[in-house]
Short mmCIF file of C-alpha atoms in Angstrom, two decimals:
data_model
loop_
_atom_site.label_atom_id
_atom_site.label_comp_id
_atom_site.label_asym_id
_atom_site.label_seq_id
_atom_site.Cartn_x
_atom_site.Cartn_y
_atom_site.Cartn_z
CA UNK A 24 115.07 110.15 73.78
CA UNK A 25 111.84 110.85 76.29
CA UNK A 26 110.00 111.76 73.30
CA UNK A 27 110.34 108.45 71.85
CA UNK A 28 107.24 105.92 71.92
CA UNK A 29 107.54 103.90 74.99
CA UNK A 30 107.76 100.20 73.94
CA UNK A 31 104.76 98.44 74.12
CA UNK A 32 105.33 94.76 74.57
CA UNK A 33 104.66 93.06 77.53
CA UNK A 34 108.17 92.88 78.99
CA UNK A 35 108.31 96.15 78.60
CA UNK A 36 104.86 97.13 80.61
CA UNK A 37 106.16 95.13 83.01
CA UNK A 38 109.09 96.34 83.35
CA UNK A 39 107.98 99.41 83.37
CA UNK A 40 105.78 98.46 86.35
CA UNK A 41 108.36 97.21 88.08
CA UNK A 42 110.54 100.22 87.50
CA UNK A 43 108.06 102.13 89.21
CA UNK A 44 107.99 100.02 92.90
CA UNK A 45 111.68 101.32 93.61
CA UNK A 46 110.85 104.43 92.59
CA UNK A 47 107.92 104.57 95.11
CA UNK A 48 110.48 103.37 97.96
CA UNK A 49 112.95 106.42 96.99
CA UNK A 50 115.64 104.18 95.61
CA UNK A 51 114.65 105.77 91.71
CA UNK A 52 114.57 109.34 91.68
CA UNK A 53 113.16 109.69 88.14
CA UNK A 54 110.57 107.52 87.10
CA UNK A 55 110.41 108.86 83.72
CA UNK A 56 110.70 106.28 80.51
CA UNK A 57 114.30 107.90 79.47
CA UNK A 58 115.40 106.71 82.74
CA UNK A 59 113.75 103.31 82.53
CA UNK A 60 115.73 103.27 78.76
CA UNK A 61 118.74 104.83 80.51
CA UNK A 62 119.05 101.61 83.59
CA UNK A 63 118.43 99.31 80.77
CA UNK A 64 121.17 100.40 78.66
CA UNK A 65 123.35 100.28 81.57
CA UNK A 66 122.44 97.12 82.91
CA UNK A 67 121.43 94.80 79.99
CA UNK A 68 123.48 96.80 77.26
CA UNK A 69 120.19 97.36 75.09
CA UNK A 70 119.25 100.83 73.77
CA UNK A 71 115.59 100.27 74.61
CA UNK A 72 112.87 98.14 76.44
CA UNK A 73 111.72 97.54 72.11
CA UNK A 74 114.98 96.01 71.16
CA UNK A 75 115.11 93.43 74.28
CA UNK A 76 115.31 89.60 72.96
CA UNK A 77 112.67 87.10 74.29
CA UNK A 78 115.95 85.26 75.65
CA UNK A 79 116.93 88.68 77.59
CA UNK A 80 113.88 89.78 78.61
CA UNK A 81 113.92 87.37 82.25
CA UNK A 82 116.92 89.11 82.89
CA UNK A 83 115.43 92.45 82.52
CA UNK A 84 112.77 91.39 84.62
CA UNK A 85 114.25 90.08 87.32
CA UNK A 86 116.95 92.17 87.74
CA UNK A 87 113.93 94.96 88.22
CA UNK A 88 112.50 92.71 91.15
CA UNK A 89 115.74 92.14 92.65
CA UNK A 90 115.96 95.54 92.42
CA UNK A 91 112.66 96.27 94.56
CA UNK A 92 113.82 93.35 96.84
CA UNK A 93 116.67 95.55 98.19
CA UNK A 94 114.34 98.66 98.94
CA UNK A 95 111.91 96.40 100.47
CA UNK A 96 109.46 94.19 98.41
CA UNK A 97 109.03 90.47 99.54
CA UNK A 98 106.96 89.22 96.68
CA UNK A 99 105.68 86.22 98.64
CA UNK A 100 103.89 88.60 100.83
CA UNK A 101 100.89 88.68 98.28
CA UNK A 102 99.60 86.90 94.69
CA UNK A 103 99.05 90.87 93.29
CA UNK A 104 102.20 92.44 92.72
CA UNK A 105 101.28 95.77 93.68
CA UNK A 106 100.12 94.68 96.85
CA UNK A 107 103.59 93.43 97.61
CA UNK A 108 104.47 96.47 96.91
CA UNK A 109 101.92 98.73 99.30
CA UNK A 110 102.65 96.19 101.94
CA UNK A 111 106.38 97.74 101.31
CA UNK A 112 105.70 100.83 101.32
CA UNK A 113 103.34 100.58 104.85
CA UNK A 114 106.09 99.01 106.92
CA UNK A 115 108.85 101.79 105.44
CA UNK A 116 106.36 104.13 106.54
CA UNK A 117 105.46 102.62 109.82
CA UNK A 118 109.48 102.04 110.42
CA UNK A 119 109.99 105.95 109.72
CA UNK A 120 107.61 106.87 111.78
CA UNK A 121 105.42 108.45 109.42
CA UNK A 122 102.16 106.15 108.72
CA UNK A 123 99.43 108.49 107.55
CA UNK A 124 97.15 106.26 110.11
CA UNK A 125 96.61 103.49 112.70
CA UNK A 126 96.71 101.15 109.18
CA UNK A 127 96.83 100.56 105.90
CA UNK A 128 92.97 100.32 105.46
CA UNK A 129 91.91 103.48 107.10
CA UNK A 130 94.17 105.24 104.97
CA UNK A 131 92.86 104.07 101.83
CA UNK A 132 89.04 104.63 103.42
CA UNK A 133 89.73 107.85 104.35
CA UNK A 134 91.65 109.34 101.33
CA UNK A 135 90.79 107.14 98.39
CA UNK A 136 87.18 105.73 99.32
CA UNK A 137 88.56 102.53 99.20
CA UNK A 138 85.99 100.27 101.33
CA UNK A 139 88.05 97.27 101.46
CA UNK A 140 92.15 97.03 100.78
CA UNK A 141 91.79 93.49 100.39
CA UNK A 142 89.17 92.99 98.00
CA UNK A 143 89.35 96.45 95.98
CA UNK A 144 90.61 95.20 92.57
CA UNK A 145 94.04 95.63 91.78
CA UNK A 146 94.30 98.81 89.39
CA UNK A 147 93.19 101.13 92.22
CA UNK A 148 95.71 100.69 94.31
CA UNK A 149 97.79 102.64 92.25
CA UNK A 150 97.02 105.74 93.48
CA UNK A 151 96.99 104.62 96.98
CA UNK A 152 100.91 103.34 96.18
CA UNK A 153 101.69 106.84 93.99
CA UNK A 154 100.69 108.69 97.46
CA UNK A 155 102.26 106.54 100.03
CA UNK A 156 105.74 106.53 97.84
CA UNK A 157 105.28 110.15 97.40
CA UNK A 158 104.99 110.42 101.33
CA UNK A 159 108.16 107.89 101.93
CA UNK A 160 110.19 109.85 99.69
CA UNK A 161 109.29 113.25 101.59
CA UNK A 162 109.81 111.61 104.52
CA UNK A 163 113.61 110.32 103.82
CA UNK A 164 114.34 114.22 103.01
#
């Protein structure tokens, strides 16, 4: 099954970005597609993201942000989704006691190059969120 071609329509890239928010706050262990399939099948009774019905996708999707909800997400917080989800990951850290730095934006300066958290476009923060998650996850151990 993990050699299978991941589904490409858009419920499914989201859904697969949304998969991945949980798994940055430690509540997913394996981010891998097979365990995307695996949640799905469990959940919505479909044997992969390419056989989910227009009429079944909201479902999908939603349950996925409920999902990051419960490990932390408020996605009110911000219009960009993964921004929700780095403010998320920033106050587990802070809460654990194990912020990298003072904030958010002298992390990303100093380890990414990132002049500006707020007006960096969207796609870059995704290593910035890969590292923090990776760090909360270490952290929990």
């Amino acid at each position: 099954p993990s050699a299978r071609k991941a589904a490409d329509s858009p419920t499914a890239k989201k859904a697969r970005a949304l998969w991945l928010s949980p798994h940055a706050l430690g509540a997913v262990s394996d981010p891998s597609e097979s365990a995307l399939r695996a949640w799905v099948k469990r959940q919505h009774r479909v044997d992969d993201l390419a056989f989910v019905r227009a009429a079944d996708a909201y479902a999908v999707i939603e349950g996925l942000k409920q999902w990051a909800v419960r490990t932390g997400v408020d996605w009110t917080t911000h219009k960009d989704p993964r921004r929700c989800v780095l403010a998320a990951l920033w106050r587990r850290l802070a809460e654990a006691g194990a912020a990298p730095a003072n904030d958010l934006g002298t992390f990303a300066r100093a380890v990414f190059g990132i002049p500006s958290i707020a007006l960096v476009e969207s796609t870059r923060l995704d290593p910035v969120i890969a590292e923090l998650g990776r760090r909360l996850r270490e952290a929990a151990r």
